[in-house]
mmCIF file of C-alpha atoms in Angstrom:
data_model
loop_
_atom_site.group_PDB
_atom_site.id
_atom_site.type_symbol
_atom_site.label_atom_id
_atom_site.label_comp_id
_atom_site.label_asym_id
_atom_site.label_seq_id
_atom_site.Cartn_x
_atom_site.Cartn_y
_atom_site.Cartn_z
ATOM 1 C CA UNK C 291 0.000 0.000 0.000
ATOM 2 C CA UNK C 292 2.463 2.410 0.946
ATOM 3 C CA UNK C 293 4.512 1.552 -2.617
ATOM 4 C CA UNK C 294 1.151 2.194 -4.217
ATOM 5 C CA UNK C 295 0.913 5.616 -2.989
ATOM 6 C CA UNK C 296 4.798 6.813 -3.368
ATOM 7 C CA UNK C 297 5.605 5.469 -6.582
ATOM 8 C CA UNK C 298 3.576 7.764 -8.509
ATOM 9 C CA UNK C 299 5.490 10.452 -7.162
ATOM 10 C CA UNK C 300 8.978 9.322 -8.395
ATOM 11 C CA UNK C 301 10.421 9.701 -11.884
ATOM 12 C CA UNK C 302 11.451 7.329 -14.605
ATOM 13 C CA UNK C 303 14.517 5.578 -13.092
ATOM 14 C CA UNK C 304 13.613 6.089 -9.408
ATOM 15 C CA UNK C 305 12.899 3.513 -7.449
ATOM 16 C CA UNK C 306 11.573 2.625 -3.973
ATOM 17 C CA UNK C 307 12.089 -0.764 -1.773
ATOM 18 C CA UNK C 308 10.805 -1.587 1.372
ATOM 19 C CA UNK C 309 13.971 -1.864 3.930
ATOM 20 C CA UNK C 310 11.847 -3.792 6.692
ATOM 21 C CA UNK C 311 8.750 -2.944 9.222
ATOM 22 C CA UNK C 312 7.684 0.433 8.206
ATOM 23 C CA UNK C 313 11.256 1.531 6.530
ATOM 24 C CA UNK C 314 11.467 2.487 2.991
ATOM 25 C CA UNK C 315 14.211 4.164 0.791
ATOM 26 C CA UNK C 316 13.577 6.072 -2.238
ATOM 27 C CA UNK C 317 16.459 6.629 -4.766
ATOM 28 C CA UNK C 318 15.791 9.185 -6.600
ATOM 29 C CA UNK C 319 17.669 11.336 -9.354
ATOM 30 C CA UNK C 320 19.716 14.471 -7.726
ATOM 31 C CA UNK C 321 17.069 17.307 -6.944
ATOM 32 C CA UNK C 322 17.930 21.379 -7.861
ATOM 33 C CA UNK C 323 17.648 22.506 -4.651
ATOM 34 C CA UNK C 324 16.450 21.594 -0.611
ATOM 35 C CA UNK C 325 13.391 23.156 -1.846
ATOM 36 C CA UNK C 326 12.605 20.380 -4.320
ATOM 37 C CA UNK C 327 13.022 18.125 -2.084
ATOM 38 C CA UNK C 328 11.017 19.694 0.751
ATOM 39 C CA UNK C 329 8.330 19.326 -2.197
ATOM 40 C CA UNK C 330 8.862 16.149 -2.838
ATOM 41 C CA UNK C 331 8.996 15.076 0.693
ATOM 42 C CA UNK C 332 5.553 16.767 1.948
ATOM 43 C CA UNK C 333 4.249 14.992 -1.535
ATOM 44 C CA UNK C 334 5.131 11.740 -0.281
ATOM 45 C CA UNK C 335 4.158 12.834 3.845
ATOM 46 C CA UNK C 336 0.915 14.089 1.826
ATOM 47 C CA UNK C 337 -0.133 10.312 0.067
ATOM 48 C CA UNK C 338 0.764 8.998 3.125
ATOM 49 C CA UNK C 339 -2.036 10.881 5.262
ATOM 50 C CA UNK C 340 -4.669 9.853 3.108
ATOM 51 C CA UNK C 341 -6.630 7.234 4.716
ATOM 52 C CA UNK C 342 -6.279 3.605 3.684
ATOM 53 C CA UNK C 343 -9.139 1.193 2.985
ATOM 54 C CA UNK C 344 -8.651 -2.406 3.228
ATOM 55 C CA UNK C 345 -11.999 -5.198 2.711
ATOM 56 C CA UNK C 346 -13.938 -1.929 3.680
ATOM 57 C CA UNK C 347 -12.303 -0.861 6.919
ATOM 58 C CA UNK C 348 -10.761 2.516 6.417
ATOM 59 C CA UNK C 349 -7.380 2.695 8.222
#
């Protein structure tokens, strides 16, 4: 689920594995400047806040 909801935010090339529990790395292509990634990193806090449904139970 959480795959589901990052990768759409990363770029052709970029890539993101699960490291274990509730760890994942993204590697993504070198950004401009800490602003891009502050964008990029409230995207992915953003998809993350949505709520999740699973067999009808929201999460």
């Amino acid at each position: 689920a959480v795959a589901q909801r990052l990768s759409p935010l990363l770029g052709e090339g970029e890539s993101l594995s699960r490291l274990g529990g509730d760890e994942f790395v993204a590697v993504i292509s070198p950004l401009g400047s800490r602003e891009q990634a502050a964008q990029l990193a409230q995207r992915m806090l953003d998809a993350l806040r949505r709520p999740l449904t699973v067999e009808e139970h929201e999460l």
